[in-house]
Coordinates of C-alpha atoms and ligand atoms in Angstrom, one line a residue:
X1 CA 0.0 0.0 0.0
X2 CA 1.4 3.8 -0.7
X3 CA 0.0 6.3 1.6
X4 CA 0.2 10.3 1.8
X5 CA 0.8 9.8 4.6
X6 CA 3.7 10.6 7.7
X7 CA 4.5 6.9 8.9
X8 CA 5.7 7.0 12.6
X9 CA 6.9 4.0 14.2
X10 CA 5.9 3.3 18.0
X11 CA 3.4 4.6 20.1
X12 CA 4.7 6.5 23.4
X13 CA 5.1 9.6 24.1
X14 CA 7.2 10.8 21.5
X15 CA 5.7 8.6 18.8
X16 CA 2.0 10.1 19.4
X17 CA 2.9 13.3 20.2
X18 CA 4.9 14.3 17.1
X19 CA 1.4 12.5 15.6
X20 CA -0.5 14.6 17.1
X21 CA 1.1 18.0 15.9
X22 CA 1.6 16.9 12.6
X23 CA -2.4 15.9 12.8
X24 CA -3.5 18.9 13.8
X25 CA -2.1 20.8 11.5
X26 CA -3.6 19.0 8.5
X27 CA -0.7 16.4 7.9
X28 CA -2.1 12.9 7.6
X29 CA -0.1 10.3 9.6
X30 CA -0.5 6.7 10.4
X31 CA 1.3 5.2 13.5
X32 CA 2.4 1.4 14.4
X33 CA 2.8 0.1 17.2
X34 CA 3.7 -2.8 18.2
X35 CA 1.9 -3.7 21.3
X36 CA -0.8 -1.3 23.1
X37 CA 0.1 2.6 22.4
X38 CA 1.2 4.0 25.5
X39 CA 2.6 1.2 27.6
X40 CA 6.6 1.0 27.0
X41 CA 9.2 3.1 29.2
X42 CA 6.5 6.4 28.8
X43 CA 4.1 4.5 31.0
X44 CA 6.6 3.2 33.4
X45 CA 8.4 6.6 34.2
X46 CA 7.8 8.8 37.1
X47 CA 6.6 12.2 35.2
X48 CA 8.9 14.8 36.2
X49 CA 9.5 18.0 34.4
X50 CA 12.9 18.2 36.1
X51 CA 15.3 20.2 33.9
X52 CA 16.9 22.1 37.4
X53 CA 17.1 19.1 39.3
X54 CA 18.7 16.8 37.3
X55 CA 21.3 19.7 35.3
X56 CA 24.2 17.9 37.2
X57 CA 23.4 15.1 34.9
X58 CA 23.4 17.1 31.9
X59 CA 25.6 19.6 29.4
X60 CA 24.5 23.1 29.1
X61 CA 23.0 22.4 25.7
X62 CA 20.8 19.9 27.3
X63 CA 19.8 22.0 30.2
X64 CA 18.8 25.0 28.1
X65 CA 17.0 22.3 25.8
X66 CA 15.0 20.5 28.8
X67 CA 14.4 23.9 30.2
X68 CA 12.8 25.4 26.8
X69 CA 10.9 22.4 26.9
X70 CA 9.2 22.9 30.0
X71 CA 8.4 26.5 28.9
X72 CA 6.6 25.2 26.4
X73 CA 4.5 22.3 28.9
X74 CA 1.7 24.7 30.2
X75 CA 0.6 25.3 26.3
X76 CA 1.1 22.0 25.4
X77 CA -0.8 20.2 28.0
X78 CA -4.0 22.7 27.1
X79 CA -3.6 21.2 23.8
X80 CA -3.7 17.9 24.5
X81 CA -6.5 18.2 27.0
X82 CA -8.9 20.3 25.1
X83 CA -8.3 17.9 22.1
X84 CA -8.2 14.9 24.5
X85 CA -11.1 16.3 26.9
X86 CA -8.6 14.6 29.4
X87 CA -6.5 15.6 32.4
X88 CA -2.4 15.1 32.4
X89 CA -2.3 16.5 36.0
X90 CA 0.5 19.2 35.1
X91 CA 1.2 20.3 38.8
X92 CA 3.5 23.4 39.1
X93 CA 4.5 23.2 43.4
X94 CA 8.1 22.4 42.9
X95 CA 10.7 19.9 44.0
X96 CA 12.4 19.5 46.9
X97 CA 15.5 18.3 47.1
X98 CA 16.3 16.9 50.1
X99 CA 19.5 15.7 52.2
X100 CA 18.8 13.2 55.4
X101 CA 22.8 14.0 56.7
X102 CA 25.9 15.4 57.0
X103 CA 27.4 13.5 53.7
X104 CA 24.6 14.3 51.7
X105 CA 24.2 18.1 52.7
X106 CA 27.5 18.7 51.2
X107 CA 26.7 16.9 48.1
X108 CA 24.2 19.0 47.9
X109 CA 25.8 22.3 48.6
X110 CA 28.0 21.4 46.1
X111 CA 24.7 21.0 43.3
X112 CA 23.3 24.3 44.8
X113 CA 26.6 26.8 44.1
X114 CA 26.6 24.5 41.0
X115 CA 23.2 25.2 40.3
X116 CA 23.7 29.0 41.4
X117 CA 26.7 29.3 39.2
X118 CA 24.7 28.5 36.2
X119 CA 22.0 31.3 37.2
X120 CA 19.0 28.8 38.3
X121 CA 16.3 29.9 40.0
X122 CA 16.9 28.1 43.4
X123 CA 16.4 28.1 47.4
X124 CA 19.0 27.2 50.2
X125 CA 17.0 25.9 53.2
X126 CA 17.1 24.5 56.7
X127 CA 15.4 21.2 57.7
X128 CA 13.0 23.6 59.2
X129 CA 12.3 25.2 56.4
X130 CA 11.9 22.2 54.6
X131 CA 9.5 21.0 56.3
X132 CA 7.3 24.8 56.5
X133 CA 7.6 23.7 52.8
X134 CA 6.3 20.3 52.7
X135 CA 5.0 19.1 56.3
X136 CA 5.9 15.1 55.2
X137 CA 9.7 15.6 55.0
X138 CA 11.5 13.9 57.7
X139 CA 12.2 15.7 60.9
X140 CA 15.7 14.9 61.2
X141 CA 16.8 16.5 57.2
X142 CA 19.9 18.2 57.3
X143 CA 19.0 20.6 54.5
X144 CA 17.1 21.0 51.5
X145 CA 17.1 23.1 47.9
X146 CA 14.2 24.1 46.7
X147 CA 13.8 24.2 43.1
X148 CA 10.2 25.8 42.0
X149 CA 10.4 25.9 38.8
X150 CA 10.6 22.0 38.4
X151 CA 7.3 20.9 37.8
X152 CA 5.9 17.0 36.8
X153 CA 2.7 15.8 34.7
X154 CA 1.0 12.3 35.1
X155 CA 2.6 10.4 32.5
X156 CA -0.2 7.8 32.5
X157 CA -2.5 10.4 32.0
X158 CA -0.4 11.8 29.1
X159 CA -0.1 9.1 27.2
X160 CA -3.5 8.2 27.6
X161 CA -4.8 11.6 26.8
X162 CA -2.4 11.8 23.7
X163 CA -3.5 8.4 22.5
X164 CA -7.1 9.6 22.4
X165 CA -5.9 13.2 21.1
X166 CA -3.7 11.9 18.2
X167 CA -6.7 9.7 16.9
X168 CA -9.4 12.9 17.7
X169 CA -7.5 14.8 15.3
X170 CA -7.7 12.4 12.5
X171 CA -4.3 10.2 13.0
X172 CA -4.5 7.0 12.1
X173 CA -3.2 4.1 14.9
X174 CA -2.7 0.5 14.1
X175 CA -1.6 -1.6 17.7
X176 CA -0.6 -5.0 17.9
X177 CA 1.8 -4.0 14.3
X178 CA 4.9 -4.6 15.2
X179 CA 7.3 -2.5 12.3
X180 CA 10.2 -5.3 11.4
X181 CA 11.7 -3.5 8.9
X182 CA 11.9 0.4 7.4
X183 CA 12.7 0.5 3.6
X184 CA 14.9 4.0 3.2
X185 CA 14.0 6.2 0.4
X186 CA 14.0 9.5 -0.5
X187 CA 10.7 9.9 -2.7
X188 CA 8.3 6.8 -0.8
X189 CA 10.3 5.7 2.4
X190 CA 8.3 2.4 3.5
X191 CA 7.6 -0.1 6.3
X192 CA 7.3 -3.4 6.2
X193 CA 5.0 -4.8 9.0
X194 CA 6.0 -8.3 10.8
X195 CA 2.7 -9.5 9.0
X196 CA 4.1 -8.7 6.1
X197 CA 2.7 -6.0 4.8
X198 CA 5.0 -3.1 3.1
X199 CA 3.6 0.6 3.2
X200 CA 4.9 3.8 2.2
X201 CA 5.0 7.0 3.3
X202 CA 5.8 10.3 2.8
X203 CA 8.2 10.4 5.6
X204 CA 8.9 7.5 8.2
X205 CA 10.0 8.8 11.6
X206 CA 12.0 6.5 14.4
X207 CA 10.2 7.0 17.3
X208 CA 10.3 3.0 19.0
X209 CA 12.1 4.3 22.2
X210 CA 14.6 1.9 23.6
X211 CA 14.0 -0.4 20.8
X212 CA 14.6 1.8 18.0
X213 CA 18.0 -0.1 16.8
X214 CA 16.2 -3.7 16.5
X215 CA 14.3 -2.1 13.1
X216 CA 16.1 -3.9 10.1
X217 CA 16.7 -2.7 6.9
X218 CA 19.1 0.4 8.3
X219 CA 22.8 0.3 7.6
X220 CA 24.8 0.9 10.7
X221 CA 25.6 4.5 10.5
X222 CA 22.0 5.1 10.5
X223 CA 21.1 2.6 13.0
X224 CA 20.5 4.7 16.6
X225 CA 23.3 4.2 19.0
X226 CA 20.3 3.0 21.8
X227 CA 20.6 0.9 24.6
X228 CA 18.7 0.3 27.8
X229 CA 19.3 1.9 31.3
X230 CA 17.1 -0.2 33.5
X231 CA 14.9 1.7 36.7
X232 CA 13.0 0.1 38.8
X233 CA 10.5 2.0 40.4
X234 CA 7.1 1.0 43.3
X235 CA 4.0 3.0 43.6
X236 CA 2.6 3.7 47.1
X237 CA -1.3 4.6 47.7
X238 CA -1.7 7.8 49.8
X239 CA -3.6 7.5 52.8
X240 CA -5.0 10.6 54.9
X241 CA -3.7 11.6 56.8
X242 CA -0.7 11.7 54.8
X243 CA -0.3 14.2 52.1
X244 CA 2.5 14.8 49.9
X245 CA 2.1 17.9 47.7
X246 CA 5.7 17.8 46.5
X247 CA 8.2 16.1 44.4
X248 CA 11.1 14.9 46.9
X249 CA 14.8 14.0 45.9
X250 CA 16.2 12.2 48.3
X251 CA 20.0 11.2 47.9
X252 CA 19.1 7.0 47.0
X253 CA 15.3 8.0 46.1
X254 CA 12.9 10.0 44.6
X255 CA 8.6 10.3 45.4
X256 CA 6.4 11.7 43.0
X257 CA 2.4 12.5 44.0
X258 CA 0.4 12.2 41.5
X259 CA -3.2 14.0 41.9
X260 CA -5.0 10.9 42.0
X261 CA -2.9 9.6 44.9
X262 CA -1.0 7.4 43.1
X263 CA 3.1 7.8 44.8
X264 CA 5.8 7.0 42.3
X265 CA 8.8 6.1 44.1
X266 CA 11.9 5.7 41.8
X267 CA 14.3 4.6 40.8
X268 CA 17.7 2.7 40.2
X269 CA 20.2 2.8 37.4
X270 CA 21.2 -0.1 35.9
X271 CA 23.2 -1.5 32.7
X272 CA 21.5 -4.8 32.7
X273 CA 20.1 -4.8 29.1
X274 CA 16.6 -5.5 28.2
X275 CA 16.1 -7.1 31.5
X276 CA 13.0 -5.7 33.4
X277 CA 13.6 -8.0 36.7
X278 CA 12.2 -6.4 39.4
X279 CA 14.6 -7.2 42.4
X280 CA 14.8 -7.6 46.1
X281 CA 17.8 -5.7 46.6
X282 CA 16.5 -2.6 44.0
X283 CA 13.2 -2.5 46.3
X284 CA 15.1 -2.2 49.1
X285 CA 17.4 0.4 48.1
X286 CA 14.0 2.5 47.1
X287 CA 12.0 2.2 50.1
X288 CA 15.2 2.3 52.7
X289 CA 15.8 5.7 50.2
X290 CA 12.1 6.9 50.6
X291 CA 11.5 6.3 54.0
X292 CA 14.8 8.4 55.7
X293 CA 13.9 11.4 53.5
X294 CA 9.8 10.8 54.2
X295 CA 9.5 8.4 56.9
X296 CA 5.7 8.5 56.8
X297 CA 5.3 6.3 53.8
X298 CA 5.7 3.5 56.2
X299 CA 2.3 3.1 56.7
X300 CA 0.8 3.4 52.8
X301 CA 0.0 0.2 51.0
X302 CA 2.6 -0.9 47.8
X303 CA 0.3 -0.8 44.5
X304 CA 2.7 -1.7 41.7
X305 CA 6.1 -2.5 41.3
X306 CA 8.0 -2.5 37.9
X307 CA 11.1 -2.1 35.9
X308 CA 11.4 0.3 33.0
X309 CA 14.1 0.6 30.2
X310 CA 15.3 4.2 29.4
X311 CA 16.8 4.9 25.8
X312 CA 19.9 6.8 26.3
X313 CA 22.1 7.5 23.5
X314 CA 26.1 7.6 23.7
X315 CA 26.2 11.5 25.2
X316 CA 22.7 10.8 26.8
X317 CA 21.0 13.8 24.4
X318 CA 18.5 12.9 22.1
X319 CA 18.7 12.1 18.3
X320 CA 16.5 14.1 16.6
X321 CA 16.0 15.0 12.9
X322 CA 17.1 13.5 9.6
X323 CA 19.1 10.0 9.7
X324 CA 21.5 8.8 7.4
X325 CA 19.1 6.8 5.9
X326 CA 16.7 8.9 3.0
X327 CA 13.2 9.6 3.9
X328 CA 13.9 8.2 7.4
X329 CA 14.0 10.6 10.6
X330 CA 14.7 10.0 14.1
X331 CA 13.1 10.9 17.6
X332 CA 14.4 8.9 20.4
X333 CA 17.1 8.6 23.0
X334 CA 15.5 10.7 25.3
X335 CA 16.6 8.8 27.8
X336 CA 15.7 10.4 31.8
X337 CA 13.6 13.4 29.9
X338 CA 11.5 11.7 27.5
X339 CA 8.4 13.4 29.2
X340 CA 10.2 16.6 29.9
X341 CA 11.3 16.9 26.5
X342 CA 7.9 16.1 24.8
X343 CA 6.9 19.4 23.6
X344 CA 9.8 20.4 22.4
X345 CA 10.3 17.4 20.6
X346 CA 6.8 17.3 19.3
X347 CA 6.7 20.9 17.4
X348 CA 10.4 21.2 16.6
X349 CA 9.8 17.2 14.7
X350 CA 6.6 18.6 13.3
X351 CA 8.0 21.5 12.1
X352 CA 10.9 19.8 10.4
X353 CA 9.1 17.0 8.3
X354 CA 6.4 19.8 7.5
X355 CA 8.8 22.5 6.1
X356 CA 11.9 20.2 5.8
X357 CA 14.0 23.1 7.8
X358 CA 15.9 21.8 11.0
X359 CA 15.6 24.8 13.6
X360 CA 18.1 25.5 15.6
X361 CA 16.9 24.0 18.3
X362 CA 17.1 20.6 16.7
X363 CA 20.6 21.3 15.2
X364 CA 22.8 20.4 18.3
X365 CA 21.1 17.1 18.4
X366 CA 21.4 15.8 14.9
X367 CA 20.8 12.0 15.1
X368 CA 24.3 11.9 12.5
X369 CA 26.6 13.3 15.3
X370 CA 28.0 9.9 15.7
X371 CA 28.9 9.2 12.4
X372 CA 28.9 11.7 10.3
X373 CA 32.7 13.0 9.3
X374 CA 31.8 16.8 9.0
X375 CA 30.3 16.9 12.4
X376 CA 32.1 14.3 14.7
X377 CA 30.5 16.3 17.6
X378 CA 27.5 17.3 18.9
X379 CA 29.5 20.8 18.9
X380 CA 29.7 21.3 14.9
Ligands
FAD401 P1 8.4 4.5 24.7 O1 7.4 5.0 25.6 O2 9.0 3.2 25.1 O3 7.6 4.3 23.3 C1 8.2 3.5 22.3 C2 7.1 2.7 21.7 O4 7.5 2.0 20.5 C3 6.6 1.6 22.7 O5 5.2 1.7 22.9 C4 6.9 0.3 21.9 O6 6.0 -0.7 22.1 C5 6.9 0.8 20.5 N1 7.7 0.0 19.6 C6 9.0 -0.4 19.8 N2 9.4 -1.1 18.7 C7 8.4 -1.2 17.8 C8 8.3 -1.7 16.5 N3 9.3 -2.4 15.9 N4 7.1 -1.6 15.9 C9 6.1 -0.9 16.4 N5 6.2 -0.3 17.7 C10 7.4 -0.4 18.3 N6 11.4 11.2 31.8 C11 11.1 12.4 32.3 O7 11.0 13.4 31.5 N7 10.7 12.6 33.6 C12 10.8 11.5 34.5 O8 10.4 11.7 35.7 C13 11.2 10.3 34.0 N8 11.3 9.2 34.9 C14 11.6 8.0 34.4 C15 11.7 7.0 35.3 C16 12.0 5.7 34.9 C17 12.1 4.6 35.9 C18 12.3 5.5 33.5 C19 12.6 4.1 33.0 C20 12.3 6.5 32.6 C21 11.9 7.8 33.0 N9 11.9 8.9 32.2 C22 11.5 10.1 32.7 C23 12.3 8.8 30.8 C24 11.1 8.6 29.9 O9 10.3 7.7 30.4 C25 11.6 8.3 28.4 O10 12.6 9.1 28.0 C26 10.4 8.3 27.5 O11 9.3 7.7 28.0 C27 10.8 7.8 26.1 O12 9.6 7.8 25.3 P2 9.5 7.0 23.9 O13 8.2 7.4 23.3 O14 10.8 7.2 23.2 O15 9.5 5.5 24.4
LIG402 N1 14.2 11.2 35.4 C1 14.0 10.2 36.4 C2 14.6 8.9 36.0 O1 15.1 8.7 34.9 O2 14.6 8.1 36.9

């Protein structure tokens, strides 16, 4: 079959929501996926918009990249709900990052003149202060940062909502297709479909997450450098009396309430492959983690456990734009900020396969950084 349409393989958040912005705009698009749209590492992550919190991770050109992105959220979740008529729980109160002693309050006066240094908007405080903050931090805490410009979504909710907003808008979704093979070229890139069938596009875009470099039919320079960073991560109920209004960072753990009073507790970091295991020891670490930095959790029941697989790249920043391979783009590798970094991703994607020009937001992040001999680095 030939279509007029945008082909996008796999269905989480990046997948559907460079769909839906290419949809909306009057480009037709049909997406595969290969299992039920919404449930790979999108579903299993913890929904952060953490571009201040996590900078010691990153470069500068990642931080002013995550933090443009979360500029952009508040629009884009209004979007997706009005087009959706469903809530992603955007929730703006801030994180707290916290340290339970004396070790881990000078790790983190270290991240805060770091943090200063690099002109963030961010709060020294007291364990006291902390806790006039957010009543359900631990007595005992040595200090705290506050960092309110960090804000988090529901990713549940936003992939949910996006599924149903990418298909309101006229995109077209086929689950249960898993995409075996993309056939590069420059006129009618293709797919062909583990069932068999072959269909082509105007444009086939990457977007199968951690899973992006199984697709056959790319030769190795444009094959994504992707591999899995396991995190395993528990959800708690809440339970009145207790409360929790803010993201906390704890030095071995991190909690993030969701609206609904669903508690994502997260997570480890672990080069284990594509094995999802959910262990003893990785439970442990999280809950011992949780409880010193919000010892009330104690008491709340343990919904869910699970293991998700993030995509990171070689430098950890995204590849985004036009492969090596004609016709075919790539979004993925968005390893810890693959919900932070949705918007951005989304409209900068959009805007490329629409008018064919990379902005320069896109530029730094050129999927062909790592094997392209006129730009060796993500610099050039
Ligand atoms: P996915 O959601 O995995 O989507 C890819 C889709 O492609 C899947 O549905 C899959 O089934 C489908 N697919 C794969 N292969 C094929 C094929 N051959 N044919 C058809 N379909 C295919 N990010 C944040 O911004 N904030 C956070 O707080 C955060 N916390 C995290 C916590 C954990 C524990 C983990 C693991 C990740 C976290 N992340 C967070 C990172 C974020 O989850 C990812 O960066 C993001 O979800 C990647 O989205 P994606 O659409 O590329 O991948
Ligand atoms: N950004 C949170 C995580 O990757 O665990």
């Amino acid at each position: 079959a030939m279509t007029r349409d945008v082909l996008i393989v796999g269905g989480g958040t990046v997948g559907l929501s460079i769909g839906f912005e290419l949809v909306r705009r009057g480009t037709p698009v049909t997406l595969f996926e290969k299992e039920t749209a919404g449930r790979g590492t999108s579903y299993q992550a913890a929904g952060m918009l953490a571009p201040d919190a996590e900078i010691e991770f990153e470069e500068r050109e990642l931080y002013d990249f995550n933090r443009e992105s979360l500029r952009r959220w508040p629009d884009f979740a209004d979007r997706v709900e009005a087009a959706s008529g469903q809530s992603v729980d955007y929730r703006d109160e801030g994180t707290l990052i916290v340290a339970d002693d004396r070790d881990a309050a000078e790790a983190l006066e270290r991240l805060y003149e770091f943090q200063r240094d690099q002109g963030l908007d961010v709060e020294w405080l007291t364990g006291a202060e902390a806790r006039d903050v957010e009543p359900f931090v631990a007595p005992s805490l040595a200090a705290a940062v506050y960092a309110p410009s960090d804000h988090q979504v529901d990713n549940r909710r936003l992939v949910g909502a996006l599924r149903t907003a990418f298909k309101a808008e006229g995109g077209t979704l086929h689950e249960e297709t898993p995409v075996e093979a993309v056939v590069p070229d420059e006129d009618v890139p293709a797919v062909r479909t583990a069932g068999g069938d072959r269909v082509g596009g105007t444009r086939v875009v990457v977007a199968a997450g951690v899973w992006s470099r199984e697709l056959d039919g790319l030769t190795p320079d444009a094959t994504p450098p992707v591999r899995p960073v396991k995190g395993q991560s528990l959800q708690l109920r809440s339970k009145r009396p207790f409360d929790l209004q803010h993201v906390i960072r704890g030095p071995e753990a991190y909690l993030a309430p969701k609206s609904d009073g669903r508690i994502v507790m997260g997570a480890t970091s672990e080069e284990m492959g594509f094995d999802t295991t959910v262990t003893a020891g990785g439970l442990y670490d999280l809950l011992e983690g949780g409880w010193e930095v919000v010892p009330g959790i104690r008491d709340l029941p343990v919904d869910e456990t699970w293991a998700g697989l993030r995509p990171a790249s070689r430098d950890h920043a995204p590849l985004l734009g036009r492969s090596a391979a004609p016709g075919v783009l790539m979004a993925t590798g968005h390893y810890r900020h693959g919900i932070l970094l949705t918007p951005i991703t989304a409209e900068e994607m959009a805007r490329l396969i629409r008018t064919g020009e990379t902005s320069d937001w896109l530029r730094p992040f050129s999927p062909r950084r790592f094997s392209d001999a006129k730009s060796p680095t993500r610099s050039a």
